[in-house]
Amino acid sequence: MTDQQPRDGGRPPLRLGTDEHGNPTVTLSLKGLNAGATRLVDQLDTILGAVAALRAGDLGQPDSLPSIDRAVRDLDRLDKVLGGLTAALIRQHYIAGGSHGQLAAAMEVQRSTAQMRAERLPAEPTYWENWVRGTLPT
């Protein structure tokens, strides 16, 4: 297993390796995240498994429906989480003093597109934005 350099914010590095069959493995730190992170990792594992199964032609038979449905469910949930994360990061970009041009470069879109996405954010954070921030009411 090889360690990568520490990531932004000094977070522990990813550890990349292979299992006994030569398949790639990844170990990452969930430091600073709550128990919800475990669910995210499980959902990501489901999605990556679905990609592998699609590439191998293993989906499409009636007995694969439970796997397909789980992947669809987990992907739908991850889509909501990623939307909340995108909104939170766009807000933080401007709080940190970022410009429309810098955001456009980060998003690899035109400046006007980045500005429009920022302007379309709801005035108040959504449920999923609060979820990724860890600020849901208890």
CSV table of C-alpha atoms in Angstrom, one decimal:
chain,number,residue,atom,x,y,z
A,1,MET,CA,0.0,0.0,0.0
A,2,THR,CA,1.4,3.4,-0.9
A,3,ASP,CA,0.6,6.6,1.0
A,4,GLN,CA,-0.2,9.8,-1.0
A,5,GLN,CA,0.8,13.2,0.2
A,6,PRO,CA,-1.5,14.9,2.8
A,7,ARG,CA,-4.5,16.5,1.2
A,8,ASP,CA,-5.8,20.1,1.6
A,9,GLY,CA,-6.3,21.1,5.2
A,10,GLY,CA,-3.7,18.6,6.4
A,11,ARG,CA,-6.1,15.7,6.2
A,12,PRO,CA,-4.5,12.3,6.3
A,13,PRO,CA,-3.5,10.9,3.0
A,14,LEU,CA,-5.3,8.3,0.9
A,15,ARG,CA,-3.7,4.9,1.0
A,16,LEU,CA,-3.7,3.1,-2.3
A,17,GLY,CA,-2.9,-0.6,-2.6
A,18,THR,CA,-4.0,-3.9,-4.0
A,19,ASP,CA,-5.7,-6.9,-2.4
A,20,GLU,CA,-4.6,-10.5,-2.7
A,21,HIS,CA,-6.2,-10.8,-6.1
A,22,GLY,CA,-4.5,-7.6,-7.5
A,23,ASN,CA,-7.6,-5.5,-7.3
A,24,PRO,CA,-7.1,-1.9,-6.3
A,25,THR,CA,-7.9,-0.9,-2.7
A,26,VAL,CA,-8.3,2.5,-1.1
A,27,THR,CA,-8.1,3.4,2.6
A,28,LEU,CA,-9.1,6.9,3.6
A,29,SER,CA,-9.5,8.8,6.9
A,30,LEU,CA,-12.9,9.8,8.0
A,31,LYS,CA,-11.5,12.1,10.7
A,32,GLY,CA,-13.8,15.0,11.5
A,33,LEU,CA,-16.9,13.3,10.1
A,34,ASN,CA,-19.7,11.7,12.0
A,35,ALA,CA,-21.4,8.4,11.6
A,36,GLY,CA,-23.0,9.6,8.4
A,37,ALA,CA,-19.7,9.2,6.7
A,38,THR,CA,-19.9,5.5,7.1
A,39,ARG,CA,-23.2,5.5,5.2
A,40,LEU,CA,-21.6,7.7,2.4
A,41,VAL,CA,-18.7,5.2,2.0
A,42,ASP,CA,-21.1,2.3,1.8
A,43,GLN,CA,-23.2,4.1,-0.8
A,44,LEU,CA,-20.0,5.0,-2.8
A,45,ASP,CA,-19.0,1.3,-2.6
A,46,THR,CA,-22.4,0.3,-4.0
A,47,ILE,CA,-22.0,2.8,-6.9
A,48,LEU,CA,-18.5,1.6,-7.7
A,49,GLY,CA,-19.7,-2.0,-7.6
A,50,ALA,CA,-22.4,-1.1,-10.0
A,51,VAL,CA,-19.9,0.5,-12.4
A,52,ALA,CA,-17.8,-2.6,-12.3
A,53,ALA,CA,-20.9,-4.9,-12.8
A,54,LEU,CA,-22.1,-2.8,-15.8
A,55,ARG,CA,-18.6,-3.0,-17.4
A,56,ALA,CA,-18.5,-6.7,-16.9
A,57,GLY,CA,-22.0,-7.2,-18.3
A,58,ASP,CA,-23.3,-8.7,-15.0
A,59,LEU,CA,-26.5,-6.6,-14.7
A,60,GLY,CA,-29.6,-7.0,-16.7
A,61,GLN,CA,-30.9,-10.4,-15.6
A,62,PRO,CA,-34.0,-10.6,-13.2
A,63,ASP,CA,-31.8,-11.8,-10.4
A,64,SER,CA,-29.7,-8.6,-10.6
A,65,LEU,CA,-32.7,-6.3,-9.9
A,66,PRO,CA,-32.0,-6.0,-6.1
A,67,SER,CA,-28.4,-4.9,-6.9
A,68,ILE,CA,-29.6,-2.5,-9.5
A,69,ASP,CA,-32.3,-1.0,-7.2
A,70,ARG,CA,-29.8,-0.6,-4.4
A,71,ALA,CA,-27.4,1.2,-6.7
A,72,VAL,CA,-30.2,3.5,-8.0
A,73,ARG,CA,-31.2,4.3,-4.4
A,74,ASP,CA,-27.7,5.0,-3.2
A,75,LEU,CA,-26.9,7.0,-6.3
A,76,ASP,CA,-30.0,9.1,-5.8
A,77,ARG,CA,-29.0,9.8,-2.2
A,78,LEU,CA,-25.4,10.6,-3.2
A,79,ASP,CA,-26.7,13.0,-5.8
A,80,LYS,CA,-28.6,14.9,-3.1
A,81,VAL,CA,-25.5,15.0,-0.8
A,82,LEU,CA,-23.3,16.2,-3.7
A,83,GLY,CA,-25.8,18.9,-4.5
A,84,GLY,CA,-25.7,20.1,-0.9
A,85,LEU,CA,-21.9,19.9,-0.9
A,86,THR,CA,-21.7,21.9,-4.1
A,87,ALA,CA,-24.0,24.6,-2.7
A,88,ALA,CA,-22.0,24.8,0.5
A,89,LEU,CA,-18.7,25.1,-1.3
A,90,ILE,CA,-20.0,27.8,-3.7
A,91,ARG,CA,-21.2,29.8,-0.7
A,92,GLN,CA,-17.8,29.3,1.1
A,93,HIS,CA,-16.0,30.3,-2.1
A,94,TYR,CA,-17.5,33.7,-1.9
A,95,ILE,CA,-17.2,34.0,1.9
A,96,ALA,CA,-13.5,33.3,1.4
A,97,GLY,CA,-13.2,36.2,-1.1
A,98,GLY,CA,-13.4,34.2,-4.3
A,99,SER,CA,-14.5,35.7,-7.6
A,100,HIS,CA,-16.9,34.5,-10.3
A,101,GLY,CA,-13.8,34.0,-12.5
A,102,GLN,CA,-12.1,31.8,-9.9
A,103,LEU,CA,-15.2,29.8,-9.4
A,104,ALA,CA,-15.6,29.4,-13.2
A,105,ALA,CA,-12.1,28.1,-13.5
A,106,ALA,CA,-12.7,25.6,-10.6
A,107,MET,CA,-15.9,24.4,-12.3
A,108,GLU,CA,-14.4,24.4,-15.8
A,109,VAL,CA,-17.3,26.5,-17.1
A,110,GLN,CA,-17.8,30.0,-18.4
A,111,ARG,CA,-17.7,32.9,-15.9
A,112,SER,CA,-21.4,33.6,-16.6
A,113,THR,CA,-22.4,30.0,-15.9
A,114,ALA,CA,-20.6,30.1,-12.5
A,115,GLN,CA,-22.2,33.4,-11.6
A,116,MET,CA,-25.6,32.1,-12.6
A,117,ARG,CA,-25.1,28.9,-10.4
A,118,ALA,CA,-24.1,31.1,-7.5
A,119,GLU,CA,-27.1,33.4,-8.0
A,120,ARG,CA,-29.5,30.4,-8.2
A,121,LEU,CA,-28.6,29.2,-4.7
A,122,PRO,CA,-31.6,29.4,-2.3
A,123,ALA,CA,-31.3,32.3,0.2
A,124,GLU,CA,-31.2,29.7,3.0
A,125,PRO,CA,-29.3,26.5,2.9
A,126,THR,CA,-31.2,23.4,2.0
A,127,TYR,CA,-31.6,20.3,4.1
A,128,TRP,CA,-28.7,18.6,2.3
A,129,GLU,CA,-26.5,21.6,2.5
A,130,ASN,CA,-27.1,21.7,6.3
A,131,TRP,CA,-26.5,17.9,6.3
A,132,VAL,CA,-23.0,18.2,4.8
A,133,ARG,CA,-22.2,21.1,7.1
A,134,GLY,CA,-23.3,19.1,10.1
A,135,THR,CA,-25.8,21.8,11.1
A,136,LEU,CA,-29.1,20.0,11.0
A,137,PRO,CA,-31.3,20.8,13.9
A,138,THR,CA,-31.3,18.1,16.5
